[in-house]
Structures are given as C-alpha cells and as structure tokens.
XYZ file of C-alpha atoms in Angstrom:
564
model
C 105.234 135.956 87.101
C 105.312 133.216 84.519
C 103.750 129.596 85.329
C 105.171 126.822 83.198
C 104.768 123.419 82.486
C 107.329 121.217 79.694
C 106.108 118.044 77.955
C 108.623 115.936 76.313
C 108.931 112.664 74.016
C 110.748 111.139 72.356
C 111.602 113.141 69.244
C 108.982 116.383 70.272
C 108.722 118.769 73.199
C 106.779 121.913 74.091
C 105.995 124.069 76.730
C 103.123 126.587 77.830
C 103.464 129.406 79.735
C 100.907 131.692 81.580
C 102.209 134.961 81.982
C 100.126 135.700 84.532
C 100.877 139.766 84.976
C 99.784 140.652 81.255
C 97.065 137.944 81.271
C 98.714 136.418 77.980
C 99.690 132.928 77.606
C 102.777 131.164 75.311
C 102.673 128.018 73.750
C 105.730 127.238 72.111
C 106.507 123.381 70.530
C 109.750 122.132 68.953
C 111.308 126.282 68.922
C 114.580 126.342 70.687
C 114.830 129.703 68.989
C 111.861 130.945 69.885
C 112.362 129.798 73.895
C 115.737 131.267 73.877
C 114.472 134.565 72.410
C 111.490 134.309 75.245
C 113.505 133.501 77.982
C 115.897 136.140 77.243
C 113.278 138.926 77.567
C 111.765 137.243 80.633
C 115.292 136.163 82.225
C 114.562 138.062 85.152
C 110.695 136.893 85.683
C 110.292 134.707 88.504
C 109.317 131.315 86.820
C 106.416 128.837 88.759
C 105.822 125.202 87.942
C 105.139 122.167 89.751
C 108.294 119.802 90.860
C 110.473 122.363 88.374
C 113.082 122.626 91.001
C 113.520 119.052 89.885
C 112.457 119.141 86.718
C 110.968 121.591 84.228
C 113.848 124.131 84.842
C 116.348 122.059 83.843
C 113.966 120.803 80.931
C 114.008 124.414 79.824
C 118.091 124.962 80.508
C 118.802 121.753 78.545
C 117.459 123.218 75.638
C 118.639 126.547 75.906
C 122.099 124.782 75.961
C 121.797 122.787 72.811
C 121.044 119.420 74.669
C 118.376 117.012 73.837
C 115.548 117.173 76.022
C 114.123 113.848 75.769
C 118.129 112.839 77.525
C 117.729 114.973 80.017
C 114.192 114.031 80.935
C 115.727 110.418 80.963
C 118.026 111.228 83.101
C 115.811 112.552 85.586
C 112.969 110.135 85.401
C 114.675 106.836 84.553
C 118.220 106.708 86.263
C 116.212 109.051 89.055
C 119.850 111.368 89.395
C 119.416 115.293 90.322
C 119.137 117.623 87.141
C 122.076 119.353 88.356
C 124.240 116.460 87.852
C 123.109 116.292 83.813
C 126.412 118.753 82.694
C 127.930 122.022 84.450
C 126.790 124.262 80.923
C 122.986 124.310 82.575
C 124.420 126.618 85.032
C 124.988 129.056 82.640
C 121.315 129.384 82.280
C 120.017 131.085 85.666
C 116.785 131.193 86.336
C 114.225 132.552 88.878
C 112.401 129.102 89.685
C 109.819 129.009 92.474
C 108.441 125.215 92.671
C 105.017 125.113 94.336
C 104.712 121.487 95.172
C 104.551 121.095 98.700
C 106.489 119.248 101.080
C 106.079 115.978 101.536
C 105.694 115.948 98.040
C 102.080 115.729 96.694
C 101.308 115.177 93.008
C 99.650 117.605 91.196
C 97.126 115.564 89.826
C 96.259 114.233 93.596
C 95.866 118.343 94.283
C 93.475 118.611 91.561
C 91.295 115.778 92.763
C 91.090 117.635 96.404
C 90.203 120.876 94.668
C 87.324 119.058 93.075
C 88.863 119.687 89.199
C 88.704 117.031 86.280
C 91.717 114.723 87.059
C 91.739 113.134 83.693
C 94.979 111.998 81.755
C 96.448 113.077 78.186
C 95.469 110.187 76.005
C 99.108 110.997 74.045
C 101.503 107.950 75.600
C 104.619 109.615 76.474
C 106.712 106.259 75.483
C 105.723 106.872 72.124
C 108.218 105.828 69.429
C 107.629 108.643 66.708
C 107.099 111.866 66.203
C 103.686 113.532 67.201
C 100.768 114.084 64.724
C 99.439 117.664 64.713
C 96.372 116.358 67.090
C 98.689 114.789 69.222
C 100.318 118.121 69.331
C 97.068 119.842 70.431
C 95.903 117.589 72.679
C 99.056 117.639 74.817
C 98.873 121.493 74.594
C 95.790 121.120 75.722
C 96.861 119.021 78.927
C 99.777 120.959 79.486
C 97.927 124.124 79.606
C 95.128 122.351 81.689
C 98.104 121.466 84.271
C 99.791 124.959 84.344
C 96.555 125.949 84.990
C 96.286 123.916 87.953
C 99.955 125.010 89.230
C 98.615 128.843 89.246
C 95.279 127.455 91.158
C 97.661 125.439 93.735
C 100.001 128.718 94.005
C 96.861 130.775 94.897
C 96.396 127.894 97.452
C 99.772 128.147 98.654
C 100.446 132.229 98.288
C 101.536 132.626 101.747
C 104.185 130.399 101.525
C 105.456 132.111 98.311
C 105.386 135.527 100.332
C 107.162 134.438 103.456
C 109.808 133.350 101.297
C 110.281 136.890 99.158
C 109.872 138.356 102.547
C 112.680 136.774 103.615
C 114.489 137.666 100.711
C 113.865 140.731 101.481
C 114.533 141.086 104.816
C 117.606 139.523 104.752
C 118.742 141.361 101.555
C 119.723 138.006 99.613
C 119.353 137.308 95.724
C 116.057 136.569 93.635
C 117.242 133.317 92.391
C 116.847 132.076 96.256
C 112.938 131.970 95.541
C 113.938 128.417 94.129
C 115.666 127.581 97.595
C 113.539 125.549 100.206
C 113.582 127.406 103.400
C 115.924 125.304 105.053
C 118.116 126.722 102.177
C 116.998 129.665 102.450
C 117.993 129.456 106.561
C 121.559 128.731 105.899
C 121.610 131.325 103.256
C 120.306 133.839 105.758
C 122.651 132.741 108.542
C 125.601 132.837 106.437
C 126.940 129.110 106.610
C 129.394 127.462 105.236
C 129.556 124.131 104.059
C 131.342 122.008 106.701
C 132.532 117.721 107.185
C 131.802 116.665 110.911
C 133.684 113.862 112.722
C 132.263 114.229 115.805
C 128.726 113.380 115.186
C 128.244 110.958 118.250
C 130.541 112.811 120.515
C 126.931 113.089 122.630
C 126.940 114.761 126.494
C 123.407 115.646 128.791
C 123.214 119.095 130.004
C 124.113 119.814 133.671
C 120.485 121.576 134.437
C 118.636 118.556 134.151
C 117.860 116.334 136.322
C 116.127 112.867 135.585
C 115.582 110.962 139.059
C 114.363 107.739 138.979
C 114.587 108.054 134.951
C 117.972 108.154 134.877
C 118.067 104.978 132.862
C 116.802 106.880 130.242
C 120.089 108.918 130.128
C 122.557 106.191 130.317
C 120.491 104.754 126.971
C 121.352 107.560 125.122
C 124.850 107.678 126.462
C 125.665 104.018 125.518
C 127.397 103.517 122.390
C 125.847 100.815 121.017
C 122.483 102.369 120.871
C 124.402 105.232 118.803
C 122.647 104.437 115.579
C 119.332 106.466 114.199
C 117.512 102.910 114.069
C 117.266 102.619 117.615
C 114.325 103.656 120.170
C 113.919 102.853 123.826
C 110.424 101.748 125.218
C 109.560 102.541 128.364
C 106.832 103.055 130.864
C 106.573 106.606 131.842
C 104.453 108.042 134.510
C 101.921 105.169 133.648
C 102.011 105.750 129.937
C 103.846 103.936 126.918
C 106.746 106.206 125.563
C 108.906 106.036 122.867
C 112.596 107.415 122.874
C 114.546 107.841 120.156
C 116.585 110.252 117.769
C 114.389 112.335 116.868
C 111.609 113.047 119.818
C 109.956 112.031 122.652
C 106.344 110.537 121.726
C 103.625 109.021 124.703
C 100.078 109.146 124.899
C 97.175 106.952 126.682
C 95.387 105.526 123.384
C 91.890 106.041 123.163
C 91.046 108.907 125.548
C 87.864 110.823 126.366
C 88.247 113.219 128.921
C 86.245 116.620 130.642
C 87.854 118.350 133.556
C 90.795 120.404 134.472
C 93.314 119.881 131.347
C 96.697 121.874 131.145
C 98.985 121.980 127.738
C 102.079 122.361 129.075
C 103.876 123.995 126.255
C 107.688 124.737 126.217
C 107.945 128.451 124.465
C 109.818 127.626 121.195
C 111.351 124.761 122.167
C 113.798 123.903 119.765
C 115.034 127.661 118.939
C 115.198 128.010 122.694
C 117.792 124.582 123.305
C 119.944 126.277 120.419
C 120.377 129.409 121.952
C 120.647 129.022 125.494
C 123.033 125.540 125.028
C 124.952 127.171 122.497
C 123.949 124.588 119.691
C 123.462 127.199 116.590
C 125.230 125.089 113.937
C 128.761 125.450 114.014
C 128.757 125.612 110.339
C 126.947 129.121 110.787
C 129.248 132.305 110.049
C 127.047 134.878 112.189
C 125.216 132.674 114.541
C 124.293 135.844 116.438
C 121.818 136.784 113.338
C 119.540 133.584 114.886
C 119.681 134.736 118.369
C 118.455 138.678 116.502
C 115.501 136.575 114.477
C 114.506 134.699 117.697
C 114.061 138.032 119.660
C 112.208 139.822 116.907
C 109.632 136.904 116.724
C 108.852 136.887 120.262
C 108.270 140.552 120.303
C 106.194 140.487 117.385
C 104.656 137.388 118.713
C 104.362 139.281 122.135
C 102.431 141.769 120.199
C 99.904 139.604 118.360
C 100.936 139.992 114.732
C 101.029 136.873 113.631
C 101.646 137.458 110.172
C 104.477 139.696 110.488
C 106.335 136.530 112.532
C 105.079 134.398 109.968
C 109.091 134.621 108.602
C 110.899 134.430 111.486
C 109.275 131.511 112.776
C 109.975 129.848 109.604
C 113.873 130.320 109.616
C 113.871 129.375 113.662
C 112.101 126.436 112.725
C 113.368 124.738 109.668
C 117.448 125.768 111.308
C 116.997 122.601 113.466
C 116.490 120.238 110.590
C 118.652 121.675 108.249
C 121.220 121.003 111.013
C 120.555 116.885 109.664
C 120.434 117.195 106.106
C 123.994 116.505 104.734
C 124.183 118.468 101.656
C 122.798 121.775 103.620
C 125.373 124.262 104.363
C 124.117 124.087 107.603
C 124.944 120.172 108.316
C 125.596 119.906 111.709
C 124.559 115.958 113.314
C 125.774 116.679 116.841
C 124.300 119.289 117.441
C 120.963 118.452 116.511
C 121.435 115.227 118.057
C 122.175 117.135 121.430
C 119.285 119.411 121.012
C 117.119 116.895 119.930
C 118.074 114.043 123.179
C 118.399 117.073 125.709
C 115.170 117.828 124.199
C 113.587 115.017 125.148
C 115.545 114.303 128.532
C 114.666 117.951 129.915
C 110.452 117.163 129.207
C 111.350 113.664 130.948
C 113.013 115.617 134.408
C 109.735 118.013 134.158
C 107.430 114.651 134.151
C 109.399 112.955 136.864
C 108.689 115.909 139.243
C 105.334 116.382 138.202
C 104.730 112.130 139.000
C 102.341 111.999 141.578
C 100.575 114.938 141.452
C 98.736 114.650 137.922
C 97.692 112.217 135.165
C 99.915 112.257 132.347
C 97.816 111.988 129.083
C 100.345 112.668 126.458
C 104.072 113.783 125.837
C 105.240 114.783 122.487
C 108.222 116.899 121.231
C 107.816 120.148 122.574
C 104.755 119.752 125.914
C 102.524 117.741 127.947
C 99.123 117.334 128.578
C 98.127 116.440 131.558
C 94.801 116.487 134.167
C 94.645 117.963 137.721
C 92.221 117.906 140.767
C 90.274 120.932 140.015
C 91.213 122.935 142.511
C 93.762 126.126 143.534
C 95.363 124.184 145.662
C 96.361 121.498 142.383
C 96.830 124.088 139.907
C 99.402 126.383 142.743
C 101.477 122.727 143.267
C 101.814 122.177 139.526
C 102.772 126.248 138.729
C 105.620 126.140 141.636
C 107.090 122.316 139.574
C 107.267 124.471 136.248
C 108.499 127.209 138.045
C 111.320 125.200 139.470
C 111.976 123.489 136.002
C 112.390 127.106 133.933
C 114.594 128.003 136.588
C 116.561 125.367 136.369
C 116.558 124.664 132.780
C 116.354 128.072 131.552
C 113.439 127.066 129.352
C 110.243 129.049 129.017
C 106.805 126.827 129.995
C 103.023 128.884 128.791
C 100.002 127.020 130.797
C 96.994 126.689 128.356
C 93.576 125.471 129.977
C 92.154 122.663 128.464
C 88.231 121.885 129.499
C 87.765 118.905 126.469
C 90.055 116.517 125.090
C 89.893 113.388 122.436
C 92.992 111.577 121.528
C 93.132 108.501 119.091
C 97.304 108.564 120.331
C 100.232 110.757 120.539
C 99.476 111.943 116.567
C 95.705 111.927 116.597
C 94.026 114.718 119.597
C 91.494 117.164 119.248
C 91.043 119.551 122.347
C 88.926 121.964 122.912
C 90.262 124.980 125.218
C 88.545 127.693 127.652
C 87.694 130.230 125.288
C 86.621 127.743 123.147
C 89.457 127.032 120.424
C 89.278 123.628 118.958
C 93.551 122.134 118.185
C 93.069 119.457 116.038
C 95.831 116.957 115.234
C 96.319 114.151 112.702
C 94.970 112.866 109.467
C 91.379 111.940 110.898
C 90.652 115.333 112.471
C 92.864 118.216 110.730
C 91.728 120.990 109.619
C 90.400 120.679 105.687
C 91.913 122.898 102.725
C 90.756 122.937 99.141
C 94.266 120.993 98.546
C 93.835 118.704 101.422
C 90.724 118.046 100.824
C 90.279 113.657 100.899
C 86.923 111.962 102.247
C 86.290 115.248 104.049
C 82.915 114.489 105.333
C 84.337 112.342 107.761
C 86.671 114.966 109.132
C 83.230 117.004 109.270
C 81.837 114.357 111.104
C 83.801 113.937 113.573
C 84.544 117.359 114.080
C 80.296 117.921 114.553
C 80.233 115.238 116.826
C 83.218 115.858 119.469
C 82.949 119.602 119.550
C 79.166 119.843 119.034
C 77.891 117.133 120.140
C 76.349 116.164 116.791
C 74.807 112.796 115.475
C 77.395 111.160 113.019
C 74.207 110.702 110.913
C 73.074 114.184 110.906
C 76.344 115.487 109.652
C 76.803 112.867 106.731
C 72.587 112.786 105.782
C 72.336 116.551 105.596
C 75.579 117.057 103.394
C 74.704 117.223 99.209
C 77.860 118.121 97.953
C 79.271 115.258 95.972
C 83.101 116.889 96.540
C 82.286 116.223 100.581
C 82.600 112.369 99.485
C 85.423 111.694 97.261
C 88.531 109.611 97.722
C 91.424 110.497 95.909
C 93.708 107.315 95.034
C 96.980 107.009 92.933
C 98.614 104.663 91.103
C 102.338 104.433 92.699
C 105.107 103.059 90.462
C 104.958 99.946 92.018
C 102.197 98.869 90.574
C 101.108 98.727 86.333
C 97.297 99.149 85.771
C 93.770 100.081 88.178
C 91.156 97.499 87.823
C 87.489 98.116 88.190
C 84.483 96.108 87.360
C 86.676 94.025 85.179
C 87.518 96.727 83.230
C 91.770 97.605 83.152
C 92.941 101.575 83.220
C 96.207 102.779 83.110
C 95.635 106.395 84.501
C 96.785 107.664 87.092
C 94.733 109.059 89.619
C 90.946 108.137 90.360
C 88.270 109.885 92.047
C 86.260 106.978 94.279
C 83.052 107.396 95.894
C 80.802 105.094 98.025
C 78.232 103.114 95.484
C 74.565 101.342 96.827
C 74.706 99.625 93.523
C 75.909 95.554 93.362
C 77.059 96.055 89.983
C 79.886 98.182 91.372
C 82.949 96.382 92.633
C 86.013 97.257 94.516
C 89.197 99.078 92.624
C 92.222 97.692 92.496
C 96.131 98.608 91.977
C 97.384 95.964 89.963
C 100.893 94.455 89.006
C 99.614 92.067 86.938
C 96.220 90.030 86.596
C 96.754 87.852 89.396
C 98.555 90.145 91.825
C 96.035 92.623 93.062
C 95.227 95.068 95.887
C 92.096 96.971 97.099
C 93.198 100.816 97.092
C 93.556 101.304 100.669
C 90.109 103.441 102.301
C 88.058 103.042 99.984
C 84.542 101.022 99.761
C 83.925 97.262 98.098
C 81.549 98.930 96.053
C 82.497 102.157 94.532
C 82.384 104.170 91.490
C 85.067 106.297 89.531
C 83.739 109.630 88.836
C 87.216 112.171 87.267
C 85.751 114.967 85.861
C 84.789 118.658 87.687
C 82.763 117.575 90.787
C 82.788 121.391 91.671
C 79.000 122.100 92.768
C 77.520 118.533 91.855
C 75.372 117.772 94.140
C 75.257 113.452 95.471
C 73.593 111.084 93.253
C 70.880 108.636 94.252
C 73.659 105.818 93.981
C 76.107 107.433 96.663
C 75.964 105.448 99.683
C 75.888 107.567 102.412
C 75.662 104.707 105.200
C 79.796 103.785 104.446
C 80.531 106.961 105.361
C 78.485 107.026 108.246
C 79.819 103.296 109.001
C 83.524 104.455 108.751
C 82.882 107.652 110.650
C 81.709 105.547 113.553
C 84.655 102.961 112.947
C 87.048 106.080 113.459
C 85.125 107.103 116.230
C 86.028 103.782 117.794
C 89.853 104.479 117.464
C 89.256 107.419 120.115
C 87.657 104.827 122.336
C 84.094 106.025 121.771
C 80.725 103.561 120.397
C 77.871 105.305 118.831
C-alpha cells in the first residue's frame, strides 16, 4: 500500500509517498517523469491519502496527463467543482484510491490534535507568487511527509473500515478500483443498479398493517400535499411526550431524565432492511434486488451466531442501501421509496405507542425503538409482551426486549443506559464512547461517565487525572473567518490546541474576520492557553485549571436534570 500526500503552488509541486509494504518512502518535486515512471510500476498498488477521492488523485492524474497542477488544484479549491469535471483525459489514468477521511468529513489536522500529535502549520504560504527556494522546498517536504504520516496513523485508526470494504470486494467479486467507492457506492455496485430518473417521488401511500387510532392525524399529515416538501415537520404531543415528525424519522424524548426501575428498549430487529424487504421497497433502480434479501439472511444468521465481525459487511451494505436510495447521483436513487420506508417507518412505531398508551411511561422514541418504564411486575411485563406480540403479527416486523435497570437522557440524542448484565449504551457528543481520533475535552466524557455509572465525584475523576491530552480542546479556523486572536497577539493557523489556564494574563481566543468582528471559539474557557506541539505523555502543568473542567462537567450534568 502506498500513502500519499501532493502539495502544490503556484509554479512548484511535489508529493511524498510512504510505501508502507517495503518500509521505503518517495519524495518526488517538480518530476512529471519521474511520477509517471513511479506510478507506472505501482499502477496496481492501492493508493491512501486523506480527502484524495477529492483531491490528491486527481492532483496526481492531472499531471500524469500533461495538465498544470496548480489549475487543477484551482479548480477544486477555488470554484469548489468535483475533480472529475476538470477534463475526460484524467480518466485515462486509473487508480486504486482509498480516501481515509471519515464521514462527516473531519480535517486531518483536527485528527491529529485528538491523537495528541504536534498540529503545527508549514510556515511556506501556499498563495505564494514565485517559485520555491530550496528551504522552502524542504520544509514543505517536511510537512507533507509529517501529514502522510498522520494519514497512515488515522488508517491504523480506521483499519476496520478499510477491511470491510475489501471484504466486500471480495465477497461480491467486484473490481479493486471500488476501494475508492464509499459504501453506499459500493451498495449499488454490489446490488447491480442502474442509474434511473424518478417522477413519482411524492406518489406517497401508508401500509395496510398499521393501524394508528387516535393518531390518525398523524397519517393524514403525511398524506397532505402541501406538507410534501423535506422542510416540513409536524409537532405533536405523543403519549405525554414532545415528538417530532418529519422526512426523515421519528424523534421524542422527556428532556432531562433520571430514572431506576423496570426499563425496556424496545428495539425493532433491523428496522430499515426489514421495511425494504417485507414492503417490497428494495430500490427499483436495483437489477437483482433478491441479492439484498440473500445479504439480509446471511447477517442474521451470522448475527444469530454471535460473530460479529464476520456481519460486520453485511450490515454495512443493509444499512447504507436506505440512504443511497436519497442521494441523486447514486445508481441507487430511489426518493419514493425511501420516503415510504422512512414515513411507514415512523407511522408503524407510532401504532405500537398508541397501543402501548396507558399501560407504560414513554421515555423516548427515536428511529428504530422505544424506551419505556413498567410497574415491576409479571403481570406488567406479560401485558406489554402480548402488545408487541400483536404488533409483529400484524406488521410483520421483528421487536427484541432488552432490560434496562439505569437510564440518563439529556434528550432524544443524548442517553446513557445502563442494562441487566451491566452494559453501559452511550449516546451523543457529551457521553460517547472516546477514540484516539475522537478524542476532544475527554475528561469530561470521563467524568460523566464515572459519575452516572459509578457513582463517582465529578471532582475525583477530573483531580486525579495528570494527563495533559485528557484536557485539550481542539478548535479550527472555518473559512468564514481570516485570523485567531489570542492575548492580542493575531495567528493565521489553522487549528489550535486550547486548554483551561488559572493565569489572568491569559485571555479568551478568538476567530476573527477582521479586528472588530470577533468570536470566542465556541467551548472553550475565558482564560486559556494554546499549547500545538506532541502532548503525548505530558503530564498537566501547574497553570491548568482543573476547576473549569470540573465547573463544565457539572454544567453538563445539569442538562440531564441532575445538581451536584
């Protein structure tokens, strides 16, 4: 495998490449012959970067064609078009590209911080208007190899996405140059679709097995024309709770919940794979829809059998089929269908809710389940098995019963539960669980964690914690804005590392569009510090201030309904 990373300016370019089998690395600057004569030996290498399905591969095809680079790199930065779009002769130049960036895009500088690496910037300007002294030179090979670096340390983050992928390839016998599809490519690739113009996108019906009540409103609003537009939502008061309807899932949860007792997750059995099959709502666009219904059966057996990693790829294809089915340049583009899966979706948890009224509290409803609280008792539990009972019958849907004994929910995207045998679920950006490239003020996360599953002191978990990486914010400078200000002083960078500061002297940091115009960095302290080199095994300085964190622990503690 080759990792690669492409600089270019105005009248220079280079690119280094880690050939990460043979342990041997290639830095080659301003050599079209020499990257022709290296791609040419290595055409049929599997080639990793960061955003290269968008960029660096077509960098690298530019020049193989002839083209300037600095044009195309104009092209795709400035006027923002697709790299694809630059001239047909790049797709004479195939390559093997695997991008590792994830999605929703994350830069790779923001990954770096969370790993705890140095996050500084090339001090080379890339709008400069000449060509490139020979330290220039080296010090942007130097940051380009620093970043392709970083690309094969994300990768080894991110392997098991890389393997599902060739597994699929595999499996479903398809070409090597799909490694560079994402997998909702790779989905209508493997179900053999066909690109396909739809007329009939609002041409919307509710199934005959369901069966809404005193809810039938809710029907009729998704029926009416005039609501037929993917701006609209419907709220409404639902078993006691606020819910949201729209067109893309059903969302409702009591904000700011504590609650021990008798908890049940009821969980529909692969929902959306399940309304696809059973309706008959496989994208029409699909040329051997029956290959879905064959992927959805092997999952659940292996699934049935515990081996999670060997569903790992057939859970990937069921899953990203359904929103495929709404992005219009995938082969699989298919708007009504989704939109029926998606509003029987919704409509079919909304008859299960209306017959469970009265004999439970609803705590939350979400896309696929419920979560709701009994009486503890057989009698309860037999009442609420014979409902869901009725409801699978009836819907031909497939409902799994999972005791809850502990739950904490900030609202319908913020929950942490803790089950019978003592799993913890935790949902949301306050509670998930913490990766070395997710990895932002993660002694909060910590905190709360301790506290609602352990019972621990906020103050315990942030006063016995030394690690300096355990503290750190990770902020970026969007486009929007021009310069960072702190303590009066101006930087044009990037990406800053921010920790908590005891000392006056340090102020707050600022994104900037100009002098006047200027805005605190959003979660982080009024006195800080900027620390961007390697804060790998640093242990906290005596200026840290450990009582924000403990402060903003306790404020998020407060969005779950809970003073400490």
């Amino acid at each position: 495998m080759l990792f690669y990373d492409f600089e270019v300016f105005k009248y220079d370019w280079l690119v280094v490449i880690l050939d990460s089998n043979n342990k041997k690395e290639h830095v080659i600057v301003n050599d079209r012959d020499a990257l022709i004569k290296f791609y040419e030996k290595n055409i049929h290498e599997i080639w990793v970067g960061f955003n290269s399905r968008h960029y660096d591969q077509y960098i690298l095809k530019a020049i193989l064609c002839g083209f300037d680079p600095k044009e195309i790199n104009d092209f795709i930065i400035v006027e923002r078009k697709d790299g694809w779009q630059f001239n047909s002769l790049l797709n004479k130049c195939p390559i093997n590209n695997y991008d590792v960036m994830p999605n929703p895009p994350i830069g790779l500088k923001t990954l770096e911080g969370f790993m705890g690496n140095s996050i500084k910037e090339s001090g080379v300007p890339f709008n400069i208007d000449r060509k490139l002294t020979d330290d220039e030179i080296a010090e942007t090979v130097k940051y380009c190899r620093h970043d392709v670096e970083q690309t094969l340390a994300v990768f080894r983050q991110r392997s098991s996405a890389f393997k599902s992928s060739m597994e699929l390839i595999k499996l479903f016998e398809l070409q090597l140059n799909c490694i560079g599809k994402t997998e909702a490519q790779l989905t209508a690739e493997i179900l053999q679709c066909s690109k396909r113009d739809w007329d009939d996108e609002w041409e919307l019906f509710i199934f005959d097995t369901i069966d809404l009540g005193k809810y039938a409103y809710i029907g009729e609003w998704f029926m009416d024309k005039k609501n037929h537009n993917y701006t609209t939502s419907l709220v409404a008061d639902i078993c006691g709770v606020t819910h949201t309807f729209g067109w893309g899932g059903l969302h409702g949860a009591v904000p700011k919940y504590h609650h021990k007792g008798l908890i049940l997750h009821v969980d529909v059995n692969s929902y959306y794979p399940s309304i696809l099959i059973v309706y008959d709502l496989i994208s029409r666009a699909s040329n051997d829809p029956k290959r879905y219904v064959d992927i959805y059966h092997k999952r659940m057996q292996l699934k049935k059998l515990g081996k999670k990693k060997e569903q790992e790829p057939y859970k990937k294809v069921l899953n990203a089929a359904s929103g495929a089915m709404k992005a219009k340049f995938n082969k699989m583009y298919d708007p009504r269908n989704n939109n029926l899966m998606c509003i029987n979706g919704q409509l079919m948890l909304l008859d299960l809710i209306d017959k469970l009224e009265g004999h439970c509290e609803l705590i939350q409803s979400n896309t696929d389940g419920l979560i709701i609280t009994i009486p503890d008792t057989d009698a309860a539990f037999e009442t609420i098995d014979d409902i869901c009972y009725e409801w699978e019958s009836r819907t031909h849907m497939g409902l799994k019963l999972d005791v809850i004994e502990e739950i904490w929910q900030k609202d319908v995207n913020g929950y942490l539960w803790v089950d019978e045998k003592g799993n913890v679920e935790r949902i949301g950006s306050y509670l998930k669980p913490l990766s070395r490239i997710d990895y932002d003020l993660p002694i909060l996360n910590k905190a709360l964690v301790e506290y609602m599953v352990h019972g621990v002191d906020i103050e315990q978990t942030v006063n016995s914690c030394n690690d300096l990486i355990d503290f750190q914010k990770i902020v970026k400078l969007s486009d929007k804005y021009l310069f960072v200000s702190h303590n009066d002083i101006t930087y044009t960078n990037k990406s800053y590392r921010v920790f908590a500061s005891n000392r006056n002297m340090d102020g707050k940091i600022y994104k900037c569009k100009s002098p006047e115009k200027k805005d605190k960095f959003a979660n982080t302290p009024n006195n800080c510090f900027i620390y961007n080199d390697d804060v790998n095994g640093l242990k906290v300085p005596r200026e840290l201030d450990k009582e924000w964190y403990i402060a903003f622990a306790k404020k998020r503690l407060r969005d779950f309904g809970v003073t400490v």
